[in-house]
Structure formats: C-alpha cells, structure tokens
Short mmCIF file of C-alpha atoms and ligand atoms in Angstrom, two decimals:
data_model
loop_
_atom_site.label_atom_id
_atom_site.label_comp_id
_atom_site.label_asym_id
_atom_site.label_seq_id
_atom_site.Cartn_x
_atom_site.Cartn_y
_atom_site.Cartn_z
CA MET A 1049 -33.04 39.50 4.99
CA ARG A 1050 -32.88 39.97 1.17
CA VAL A 1051 -30.63 36.32 -0.05
CA ALA A 1052 -29.10 36.89 -3.25
CA VAL A 1053 -28.27 32.95 -4.69
CA VAL A 1054 -25.88 32.98 -7.94
CA GLY A 1055 -26.91 29.62 -9.48
CA ALA A 1056 -29.94 27.66 -10.06
CA GLY A 1057 -27.48 24.23 -10.10
CA SER A 1058 -29.47 21.66 -6.76
CA ILE A 1059 -27.93 23.53 -5.00
CA GLY A 1060 -28.54 26.81 -5.06
CA LEU A 1061 -32.40 26.25 -5.59
CA ALA A 1062 -32.55 23.42 -2.42
CA VAL A 1063 -30.74 26.89 -0.31
CA ALA A 1064 -33.25 29.27 -1.87
CA TRP A 1065 -36.44 26.65 -1.37
CA ARG A 1066 -34.68 26.74 2.16
CA ALA A 1067 -34.41 30.72 3.13
CA ALA A 1068 -37.29 31.58 1.10
CA GLN A 1069 -39.27 29.00 4.13
CA ALA A 1070 -37.15 30.93 6.55
CA GLY A 1071 -38.94 33.82 6.32
CA ALA A 1072 -36.43 35.63 3.11
CA GLU A 1073 -36.92 37.86 0.76
CA VAL A 1074 -34.94 35.35 -2.05
CA VAL A 1075 -33.53 36.06 -5.47
CA VAL A 1076 -32.04 33.59 -7.48
CA HIS A 1077 -29.39 34.33 -10.47
CA ASP A 1078 -28.75 32.05 -13.30
CA PRO A 1079 -28.86 32.86 -16.84
CA GLU A 1080 -30.08 28.65 -17.60
CA PRO A 1081 -30.38 27.60 -14.78
CA GLY A 1082 -30.32 23.08 -14.67
CA SER A 1083 -27.22 23.99 -17.37
CA GLY A 1084 -24.72 22.65 -15.02
CA ALA A 1085 -23.81 19.25 -13.59
CA SER A 1086 -26.98 18.43 -10.89
CA ARG A 1087 -29.47 17.72 -14.24
CA VAL A 1088 -25.60 15.42 -15.86
CA ALA A 1089 -25.57 13.39 -12.02
CA ALA A 1090 -26.25 9.81 -11.91
CA GLY A 1091 -28.34 10.57 -8.21
CA MET A 1092 -26.20 7.95 -6.28
CA ILE A 1093 -26.79 8.67 -2.88
CA ALA A 1094 -24.05 6.51 -1.51
CA PRO A 1095 -22.34 7.46 1.31
CA VAL A 1096 -20.05 4.03 1.48
CA THR A 1097 -19.56 3.06 -1.85
CA GLU A 1098 -18.73 7.30 -2.33
CA SER A 1099 -16.10 7.41 0.68
CA HIS A 1100 -12.84 7.60 -0.26
CA TYR A 1101 -8.98 7.38 0.97
CA GLY A 1102 -8.54 11.13 2.22
CA GLU A 1103 -12.17 11.95 2.82
CA ALA A 1104 -12.87 10.92 6.08
CA ALA A 1105 -14.07 14.44 7.09
CA LEU A 1106 -16.72 13.86 4.56
CA THR A 1107 -17.75 10.86 5.95
CA PRO A 1108 -20.65 12.86 8.79
CA PHE A 1109 -21.79 14.91 6.43
CA MET A 1110 -22.75 12.82 3.93
CA ALA A 1111 -24.10 10.27 6.17
CA ALA A 1112 -26.67 13.36 7.97
CA SER A 1113 -26.98 13.55 4.24
CA ALA A 1114 -28.25 10.63 2.93
CA ASP A 1115 -30.51 10.13 6.92
CA ALA A 1116 -32.42 13.32 5.59
CA TRP A 1117 -33.29 11.62 2.13
CA PRO A 1118 -36.18 9.67 2.31
CA ALA A 1119 -37.93 12.31 4.80
CA PHE A 1120 -36.47 15.50 2.00
CA ALA A 1121 -37.78 14.10 -0.59
CA ARG A 1122 -41.27 13.40 0.85
CA GLU A 1123 -40.88 16.91 1.47
CA LEU A 1124 -40.29 18.36 -1.54
CA GLU A 1125 -42.54 16.13 -3.46
CA ALA A 1126 -45.28 17.91 -1.43
CA ALA A 1127 -44.12 21.76 -1.98
CA SER A 1128 -43.57 21.14 -5.75
CA GLY A 1129 -46.96 18.45 -6.28
CA LEU A 1130 -43.55 16.37 -8.40
CA PRO A 1131 -42.19 13.08 -7.64
CA VAL A 1132 -38.35 12.76 -7.21
CA GLY A 1133 -37.50 9.42 -8.62
CA PHE A 1134 -36.10 8.74 -4.98
CA ARG A 1135 -35.34 5.22 -5.22
CA ASP A 1136 -34.95 2.84 -1.49
CA ILE A 1137 -33.19 0.29 -2.80
CA PRO A 1138 -29.44 -1.38 -2.22
CA THR A 1139 -26.47 -0.75 -3.87
CA VAL A 1140 -24.18 -4.04 -5.14
CA VAL A 1141 -20.41 -4.23 -5.47
CA VAL A 1142 -18.96 -6.67 -7.74
CA GLY A 1143 -15.71 -7.66 -10.04
CA VAL A 1144 -15.16 -10.32 -12.30
CA GLU A 1145 -11.44 -10.99 -12.72
CA ASP A 1146 -9.13 -11.76 -9.80
CA GLY A 1147 -7.45 -8.12 -9.34
CA ASP A 1148 -11.26 -6.36 -10.01
CA ARG A 1149 -12.52 -8.45 -6.97
CA ALA A 1150 -9.17 -7.62 -4.72
CA GLU A 1151 -10.35 -3.73 -6.20
CA VAL A 1152 -13.73 -4.30 -4.19
CA GLU A 1153 -11.95 -6.19 -1.04
CA ARG A 1154 -9.17 -3.14 -0.63
CA GLN A 1155 -12.71 -0.58 -1.36
CA THR A 1156 -14.54 -2.82 1.33
CA GLU A 1157 -12.24 -1.44 4.58
CA LEU A 1158 -13.05 1.64 3.30
CA TYR A 1159 -16.75 1.61 2.77
CA ARG A 1160 -16.30 -0.68 6.84
CA LEU A 1161 -15.09 3.00 8.42
CA THR A 1162 -18.34 4.45 7.54
CA ALA A 1163 -20.00 2.72 10.15
CA ARG A 1164 -22.75 2.00 7.92
CA GLU A 1165 -24.20 -1.34 6.88
CA VAL A 1166 -21.43 -3.10 4.60
CA GLU A 1167 -21.99 -6.59 4.12
CA THR A 1168 -19.47 -9.34 2.42
CA LEU A 1169 -21.99 -12.14 -0.51
CA THR A 1170 -20.56 -14.74 -2.03
CA GLY A 1171 -21.67 -15.45 -5.75
CA ARG A 1172 -25.04 -17.60 -5.45
CA ALA A 1173 -26.23 -14.49 -2.30
CA VAL A 1174 -24.80 -11.50 -4.63
CA ARG A 1175 -26.58 -12.99 -7.77
CA ARG A 1176 -29.84 -13.67 -5.84
CA THR A 1177 -29.50 -10.07 -4.80
CA GLU A 1178 -29.19 -8.77 -8.51
CA PRO A 1179 -30.54 -11.27 -10.54
CA LEU A 1180 -29.36 -9.77 -13.91
CA LEU A 1181 -25.35 -10.24 -13.18
CA SER A 1182 -23.11 -11.81 -15.18
CA HIS A 1183 -22.75 -15.59 -14.17
CA ARG A 1184 -18.67 -15.04 -13.92
CA VAL A 1185 -19.25 -12.64 -11.18
CA ARG A 1186 -18.33 -14.52 -7.36
CA ALA A 1187 -18.69 -12.45 -5.01
CA GLY A 1188 -19.57 -8.67 -4.23
CA VAL A 1189 -20.66 -6.86 -1.00
CA LEU A 1190 -23.94 -5.05 -0.66
CA ALA A 1191 -24.08 -1.42 0.47
CA ALA A 1192 -27.88 -1.71 2.21
CA GLU A 1193 -27.72 2.09 3.05
CA ASP A 1194 -26.75 3.63 -0.54
CA ARG A 1195 -29.88 4.76 -2.70
CA ALA A 1196 -30.72 6.98 -5.44
CA VAL A 1197 -32.47 9.77 -6.46
CA ASP A 1198 -33.56 11.13 -10.65
CA PRO A 1199 -31.47 14.09 -10.35
CA ARG A 1200 -33.78 15.73 -13.02
CA ALA A 1201 -36.42 15.07 -11.44
CA VAL A 1202 -35.49 16.44 -7.77
CA HIS A 1203 -34.26 19.20 -10.54
CA ASP A 1204 -37.32 20.09 -11.35
CA ALA A 1205 -39.28 20.01 -8.74
CA LEU A 1206 -36.68 22.54 -6.62
CA LEU A 1207 -37.58 24.71 -9.24
CA ALA A 1208 -40.94 24.63 -8.21
CA ALA A 1209 -41.04 24.56 -4.70
CA ALA A 1210 -38.88 27.25 -4.81
CA ASP A 1211 -41.44 29.04 -6.94
CA ARG A 1212 -43.83 27.99 -4.69
CA ALA A 1213 -42.41 29.52 -1.66
CA GLY A 1214 -41.80 32.79 -3.23
CA VAL A 1215 -38.21 32.76 -4.14
CA ARG A 1216 -38.00 34.89 -7.91
CA LEU A 1217 -35.19 33.48 -10.51
CA GLU A 1218 -33.41 35.99 -12.65
CA PRO A 1219 -31.89 34.95 -15.21
CA THR A 1220 -28.74 36.88 -15.60
CA ALA A 1221 -25.33 36.18 -14.58
CA VAL A 1222 -23.63 37.68 -11.34
CA ASP A 1223 -20.41 39.25 -12.34
CA ASP A 1224 -20.00 41.05 -9.71
CA LEU A 1225 -20.86 39.98 -6.39
CA ASP A 1226 -21.01 44.13 -5.48
CA ALA A 1227 -23.61 45.13 -7.31
CA VAL A 1228 -25.71 42.48 -6.69
CA ASP A 1229 -28.65 43.69 -4.56
CA ALA A 1230 -29.15 42.05 -0.93
CA ASP A 1231 -28.30 41.78 2.73
CA ARG A 1232 -26.30 38.11 2.09
CA VAL A 1233 -25.21 36.88 -1.23
CA VAL A 1234 -24.64 32.68 -1.60
CA ILE A 1235 -22.33 31.68 -4.09
CA ALA A 1236 -23.42 28.18 -5.44
CA ALA A 1237 -22.27 28.20 -8.89
CA GLY A 1238 -21.08 24.54 -9.14
CA CYS A 1239 -17.86 25.13 -11.55
CA GLY A 1240 -19.10 28.24 -12.37
CA SER A 1241 -17.74 29.67 -8.27
CA ALA A 1242 -14.11 30.08 -9.64
CA ARG A 1243 -14.63 33.28 -11.64
CA PHE A 1244 -15.87 34.07 -8.04
CA GLY A 1245 -11.98 33.48 -6.90
CA LEU A 1246 -13.09 30.14 -5.44
CA PRO A 1247 -10.85 26.57 -6.10
CA VAL A 1248 -12.74 25.40 -8.06
CA ARG A 1249 -12.15 23.45 -10.97
CA PRO A 1250 -14.63 21.09 -13.63
CA VAL A 1251 -13.78 17.34 -13.35
CA ARG A 1252 -15.66 15.68 -16.37
CA GLY A 1253 -17.56 13.32 -16.95
CA VAL A 1254 -19.81 11.43 -19.39
CA VAL A 1255 -22.65 9.53 -18.24
CA LEU A 1256 -24.74 7.33 -20.35
CA ARG A 1257 -29.15 6.84 -20.97
CA LEU A 1258 -29.99 3.64 -21.27
CA ARG A 1259 -33.92 2.76 -22.19
CA ALA A 1260 -35.18 -0.53 -21.25
CA ALA A 1261 -38.93 -1.31 -23.17
CA PRO A 1262 -41.72 -2.37 -20.71
CA GLU A 1263 -40.78 -5.69 -21.45
CA GLN A 1264 -36.85 -6.00 -20.53
CA PRO A 1265 -35.67 -7.36 -17.55
CA VAL A 1266 -33.51 -4.47 -15.73
CA PRO A 1267 -31.48 -4.18 -12.63
CA ARG A 1268 -32.89 -3.91 -8.67
CA THR A 1269 -30.22 -2.61 -7.59
CA THR A 1270 -27.73 0.21 -7.96
CA VAL A 1271 -25.11 -1.81 -9.86
CA ARG A 1272 -21.11 -0.47 -9.29
CA GLY A 1273 -18.71 -2.72 -10.02
CA TYR A 1274 -14.49 -2.72 -11.66
CA VAL A 1275 -13.51 -4.36 -14.70
CA LYS A 1276 -10.19 -5.01 -15.32
CA GLY A 1277 -9.29 -1.85 -13.37
CA GLY A 1278 -12.01 0.04 -14.60
CA SER A 1279 -14.77 1.40 -12.84
CA VAL A 1280 -18.32 1.64 -13.85
CA TYR A 1281 -22.46 2.05 -12.07
CA ILE A 1282 -25.52 1.67 -13.58
CA VAL A 1283 -28.32 3.15 -12.03
CA THR A 1284 -31.92 2.16 -12.46
CA ARG A 1285 -34.56 4.41 -12.24
CA GLU A 1286 -38.40 3.14 -12.39
CA HIS A 1287 -39.88 3.23 -15.79
CA GLY A 1288 -37.26 1.53 -17.33
CA GLU A 1289 -34.03 4.78 -17.76
CA VAL A 1290 -30.51 2.68 -16.87
CA VAL A 1291 -28.51 5.36 -16.30
CA ILE A 1292 -24.37 4.00 -16.88
CA GLY A 1293 -21.43 6.30 -15.70
CA ALA A 1294 -19.18 7.62 -15.36
CA THR A 1295 -15.79 8.72 -16.36
CA SER A 1296 -14.11 10.99 -14.49
CA ASP A 1297 -11.07 13.24 -16.02
CA GLU A 1298 -9.39 16.95 -15.70
CA ARG A 1299 -9.80 18.63 -19.58
CA GLY A 1300 -11.34 21.82 -18.93
CA PHE A 1301 -15.02 22.56 -20.43
CA ASP A 1302 -14.30 20.19 -23.29
CA SER A 1303 -16.86 18.87 -23.60
CA THR A 1304 -16.25 16.71 -26.79
CA THR A 1305 -13.26 15.28 -27.28
CA GLY A 1306 -12.26 11.90 -25.92
CA THR A 1307 -16.33 11.30 -25.56
CA ALA A 1308 -16.13 8.30 -28.17
CA GLY A 1309 -13.52 6.10 -25.35
CA ALA A 1310 -15.91 7.35 -22.91
CA VAL A 1311 -19.21 5.38 -24.37
CA HIS A 1312 -17.22 2.60 -25.68
CA ASP A 1313 -15.37 2.07 -21.93
CA LEU A 1314 -18.82 2.54 -19.96
CA LEU A 1315 -20.83 0.10 -22.26
CA ARG A 1316 -18.21 -2.30 -22.42
CA ARG A 1317 -17.61 -2.44 -18.29
CA ALA A 1318 -21.49 -2.16 -18.01
CA ILE A 1319 -22.11 -5.45 -20.49
CA GLU A 1320 -19.07 -7.29 -19.06
CA LEU A 1321 -21.51 -6.74 -15.25
CA VAL A 1322 -24.95 -7.24 -17.15
CA PRO A 1323 -25.34 -8.26 -19.69
CA GLU A 1324 -28.81 -7.10 -20.55
CA THR A 1325 -27.47 -4.03 -20.65
CA ALA A 1326 -26.82 -4.39 -24.33
CA GLU A 1327 -29.87 -5.00 -25.21
CA TYR A 1328 -31.40 -1.39 -23.80
CA HIS A 1329 -31.87 1.48 -26.49
CA LEU A 1330 -29.45 3.81 -26.27
CA ALA A 1331 -30.73 7.36 -25.20
CA GLU A 1332 -28.45 9.73 -23.98
CA VAL A 1333 -24.87 10.70 -23.50
CA SER A 1334 -24.49 13.52 -22.17
CA VAL A 1335 -20.80 15.30 -20.30
CA GLY A 1336 -21.02 17.44 -17.08
CA PHE A 1337 -18.20 18.70 -15.02
CA ARG A 1338 -18.11 18.41 -11.43
CA PRO A 1339 -17.42 21.37 -9.33
CA GLY A 1340 -13.97 19.98 -8.05
CA THR A 1341 -11.87 21.32 -5.27
CA PRO A 1342 -7.66 20.42 -3.92
CA ASP A 1343 -9.15 18.10 -1.29
CA ASN A 1344 -12.22 16.68 -2.73
CA LEU A 1345 -14.16 18.32 -0.30
CA PRO A 1346 -17.23 21.35 -0.23
CA LEU A 1347 -16.83 25.01 0.20
CA ILE A 1348 -19.41 25.91 2.94
CA GLY A 1349 -19.24 28.75 4.71
CA ARG A 1350 -18.90 32.09 5.29
CA LEU A 1351 -16.42 34.62 2.97
CA ASP A 1352 -17.24 37.21 4.66
CA PRO A 1353 -20.32 38.69 6.80
CA ARG A 1354 -22.17 39.04 3.29
CA THR A 1355 -20.81 36.26 1.32
CA LEU A 1356 -21.43 32.49 1.79
CA ALA A 1357 -20.12 29.83 -0.23
CA ALA A 1358 -22.57 26.13 -0.81
CA THR A 1359 -20.78 24.81 -3.58
CA GLY A 1360 -17.13 22.48 -4.62
CA HIS A 1361 -19.78 19.74 -3.94
CA TYR A 1362 -17.35 17.28 -6.82
CA ARG A 1363 -18.82 13.89 -7.06
CA ASN A 1364 -21.87 13.94 -4.26
CA GLY A 1365 -23.82 17.17 -4.49
CA ILE A 1366 -27.00 16.10 -5.63
CA ALA A 1367 -26.64 13.05 -2.22
CA LEU A 1368 -25.65 16.03 0.12
CA VAL A 1369 -28.65 18.47 -1.69
CA PRO A 1370 -30.73 18.07 1.79
CA ALA A 1371 -27.60 18.65 4.70
CA THR A 1372 -26.10 21.32 2.45
CA ALA A 1373 -29.48 24.12 2.72
CA THR A 1374 -30.29 23.17 6.01
CA ALA A 1375 -26.30 23.96 7.18
CA VAL A 1376 -26.25 26.94 4.25
CA ALA A 1377 -29.78 28.38 5.80
CA ALA A 1378 -29.49 27.85 9.32
CA LEU A 1379 -25.52 29.89 8.85
CA LEU A 1380 -28.16 32.77 7.23
CA ALA A 1381 -30.16 32.76 10.01
CA GLY A 1382 -27.43 32.69 11.93
CA GLY A 1383 -27.30 29.78 13.93
CA ASP A 1384 -25.53 26.09 14.18
CA PRO A 1385 -24.74 24.67 10.68
CA GLY A 1386 -23.83 21.30 12.03
CA PRO A 1387 -21.18 19.60 10.94
CA VAL A 1388 -19.36 21.88 8.08
CA ALA A 1389 -15.81 23.16 10.07
CA ALA A 1390 -13.83 20.97 7.72
CA PHE A 1391 -15.99 22.76 4.02
CA ALA A 1392 -14.41 26.55 5.52
CA PRO A 1393 -14.05 28.22 2.35
CA GLN A 1394 -10.94 29.96 3.74
CA ARG A 1395 -9.43 27.02 4.06
CA PHE A 1396 -6.61 26.42 1.33
CA THR A 1397 -6.10 30.82 1.25
CA GLU A 1398 -5.46 30.16 5.35
CA GLN A 1399 -2.56 27.24 4.80
CA GLU A 1400 -0.71 29.16 2.34
CA GLU A 1401 -0.34 32.29 5.10
CA THR A 1402 1.58 30.28 7.87
C1 FAD B 2207 -21.13 12.47 -14.82
C2 FAD B 2207 -21.97 13.07 -13.56
C3 FAD B 2207 -22.54 12.12 -12.16
C4 FAD B 2207 -22.51 12.53 -11.50
N1 FAD B 2207 -22.82 11.81 -10.54
C5 FAD B 2207 -23.32 11.72 -9.37
C6 FAD B 2207 -24.43 10.98 -8.80
O1 FAD B 2207 -24.74 10.23 -8.48
N2 FAD B 2207 -25.20 11.39 -6.77
C7 FAD B 2207 -23.93 12.46 -6.42
O2 FAD B 2207 -24.58 13.20 -5.62
N3 FAD B 2207 -23.36 13.49 -7.55
C8 FAD B 2207 -23.26 13.20 -8.56
N4 FAD B 2207 -22.36 14.71 -9.55
C9 FAD B 2207 -22.08 15.25 -8.75
C10 FAD B 2207 -23.10 16.21 -8.80
O3 FAD B 2207 -23.88 17.05 -9.95
C11 FAD B 2207 -22.86 17.89 -8.49
O4 FAD B 2207 -22.29 17.71 -7.22
C12 FAD B 2207 -23.87 18.81 -8.44
O5 FAD B 2207 -25.11 18.74 -9.54
C13 FAD B 2207 -23.63 20.24 -7.99
O6 FAD B 2207 -24.64 21.09 -8.16
P1 FAD B 2207 -24.19 22.55 -8.36
O7 FAD B 2207 -25.52 23.09 -8.56
O8 FAD B 2207 -23.13 22.67 -7.03
O9 FAD B 2207 -23.91 22.97 -9.30
P2 FAD B 2207 -24.75 22.78 -11.20
O10 FAD B 2207 -25.79 22.00 -10.96
O11 FAD B 2207 -22.96 22.62 -11.55
O12 FAD B 2207 -24.87 24.09 -11.04
C14 FAD B 2207 -24.20 25.12 -11.49
C15 FAD B 2207 -25.41 26.54 -11.71
O13 FAD B 2207 -24.97 28.08 -11.43
C16 FAD B 2207 -25.14 28.63 -13.24
N5 FAD B 2207 -23.67 29.62 -13.27
C17 FAD B 2207 -22.47 29.76 -13.12
N6 FAD B 2207 -21.62 30.77 -13.00
C18 FAD B 2207 -22.85 31.71 -12.86
C19 FAD B 2207 -22.79 32.58 -12.94
N7 FAD B 2207 -22.06 34.00 -12.88
N8 FAD B 2207 -24.10 34.08 -12.64
C20 FAD B 2207 -25.10 32.90 -12.56
N9 FAD B 2207 -24.80 31.41 -12.59
C21 FAD B 2207 -24.37 31.20 -12.76
C22 FAD B 2207 -24.99 27.85 -13.96
O14 FAD B 2207 -25.72 28.22 -14.89
C23 FAD B 2207 -25.38 26.32 -12.85
O15 FAD B 2207 -26.86 26.31 -13.78
C24 FAD B 2207 -22.17 13.91 -10.95
C25 FAD B 2207 -21.46 15.08 -11.78
C26 FAD B 2207 -20.95 14.19 -13.11
C27 FAD B 2207 -20.38 15.28 -14.39
#
C-alpha cells in the first residue's frame, strides 16, 4: 500500500514511521518539516495536569499514550540512534496566594477524575519534593505520573527513524489532496489542516527557553502553578535547559505582537514560584500555534475511504504521539484503532446536519 502523509510534525512523522514499519510505502509531504508546533512545545506528557473540564473523552486516550511513552521512547531511540530526552520525573502543582491555592484545590478535584496518582502535599512535603520552590509556597499537589520529553529531540529522532524505515520526504506543500498519488492520504498538517476543510484553528502560545549554567541548581520536578490568577509551568531537561510556558491566545497566525507582555508575565510567574529561574540565561522566545478544534479534542479517523485525519491535537500533540501513531497505523491496516471514536473528524458536520 502507498501511503502519503501531509505534514512532517511529530504526529505526521510518527504515523509515517509506524506505517512504514507495517510494510507500507510511505511519502511525507512537507515544505518545512518541524516548522509547526512540534518544535515549540514544552514536551509535558501530562494526563493528570492537562485534564480540563469538558474534555473527559480525552482521558483514556491520554492515559494510554502516557503509559505508552516509556517504551515508545526506548524504541524510537533504538530505531533512530538519537536520544529523545524522556524524563521520568514527577510534576508538582502549586499556588502562593489564597486565590491561587484555591485554584489548585479546584484543579485537584478534576485531576482525581483521571483515576491516576494524585497526592496532596503540605508546604514542607512539596518543598522536600521540589527544593527550589519559593518558601511562600504553602501547599501543593503531586502528579507522580505526569512526565516530560524533549520535543525537538523527539522530532529529530522521528525524522531519523522514519528515514531508516524507508519513508521518503517530499519537500513540497500539498494544495490538492486529489493530486497526491497514493492509496491512502493522512492529513497531519497541524494548523495547516484547515486548508483541507478540517475545523482546526491556531491557538497561539509563547514559550521561553532558559539555560542554567552547570553549577546552577535546576528544578528536579516539572513545576506548574498559578500566580495571581495566571498559570505557568517550568519544565527542566537534562543538560540545563529550562522551559517556561505558556501563554494562550487567539490572534490568527500573528507571531509578533504582544510577545513582550507574554515574556514579562511568564517570567514574573515563574520567578514567583521558583526564584532561582531569575538567575538563568534567557536563550530563546518562541511562538507556536496549537492546532485547536471546536471541542478541544483531536481529529483522528477516516474522512473517506482514501483519506484519514490525524490532527487537531491542540495542547497535547506531543503527549499523544504514541497513541495517535498506533491508532492511525491500525486504521490504515483495517484494524481496531482503540479508543478514538470520540475523535471522529466528521463529528461537527454530522451534528450540523441533524
Ligand atoms: C507553546 C506551546 C506549548 C506546547 N506544549 C505542549 C506540551 O507540553 N505537551 C504536548 O503534548 N503538547 C504541547 N503543545 C502542543 C503540540 O505542540 C501540538 O499539539 C503538536 O506539536 C501538533 O503536532 P502536529 O505534528 O500535528 O503539527 P505541527 O507540529 O504543527 O506540524 C505540522 C506540519 O505540517 C506542515 N504543513 C502544513 N500545511 C501543509 C501542507 N499544505 N502541505 C504539507 N505540509 C504542510 C507544516 O510545515 C508542519 O511541519 C504545545 C504547543 C505550543 C504552541
């Protein structure tokens, strides 16, 4: 079977890699592989702390993907010969002021609905877990199974693994799916998927990359929290990279206006929670566009007998790489794709027709 994948972000490449492993002849079309959200993302794999009201249908899929990540990371590293920066370190969620602590408590009720490990900690216990937290943090929540990976390393590794598996990269944009010469076409173009009539819109996010010197202490957990009503997260990688994110707003594909305010807000919140972050070098400010959908759930499934969608992963496209690739590979092979019924790409059109 000849499979064409439109988009060489991490979703498209993982789908291509899995399809090639299953014996398909695969071509990935992308004029600029990695130019989308996949290389901007922070890399949290957070089935607990990324749960949101109204998104319960995502819970089992996030859980399956998070559980698949450790083995997926090992397999990808072996197949590519490259590290992917998977870190089995926990996440703490904290608030300093009363309103922020109340928000953490509200979120904790939601976290518990995921039926994964969630533990409320006293101020002392949370600072023992994360010694770099401000002394003003008086309580927190531990999500021991919310981990992280380095999305740029993952993208590099997927490019290499796909190449080794025989996937061909075609460096051109697809305008017309009918003109693509393949038995099956998978749309995995992130925000670019809108061009093919899919209900995907860009949700802008600013994220900062800081660098700690070798002698500087860095957080040993992923720290998430609320500061005067605003949220922030701090994700630490091996070798001293510290990622602070992320804003969220909708301004189309505008990647310039408002970034100064975003940097200010993110740094202020991060320093409030982990004062040591003020001591690091600010290495990069990046702007990315999450592929959002009307109900915040991805679009995974068949559009017609030849065309499939694997897009709209919004805030969780890195976390959902393993489960999406498995589901789409199963769909391509005519097998059971697992718990993706809620993500049928035609769900909005069908609702409008009734
Ligand atoms: C600030 C920020 C922080 C984030 N943090 C996290 C996180 O911590 N954890 C997490 O799980 N997720 C996170 N995300 C979300 C995640 O980045 C996305 O959901 C994911 O990267 C989507 O991957 P993708 O492969 O579908 O799309 P993309 O990575 O956007 O790739 C799409 C590709 O399609 C190509 N393309 C577009 N149109 C065409 C066309 N017509 N023809 C050919 N190619 C085309 C583009 O060139 C691009 O390379 C974050 C996102 C942002 C912006």
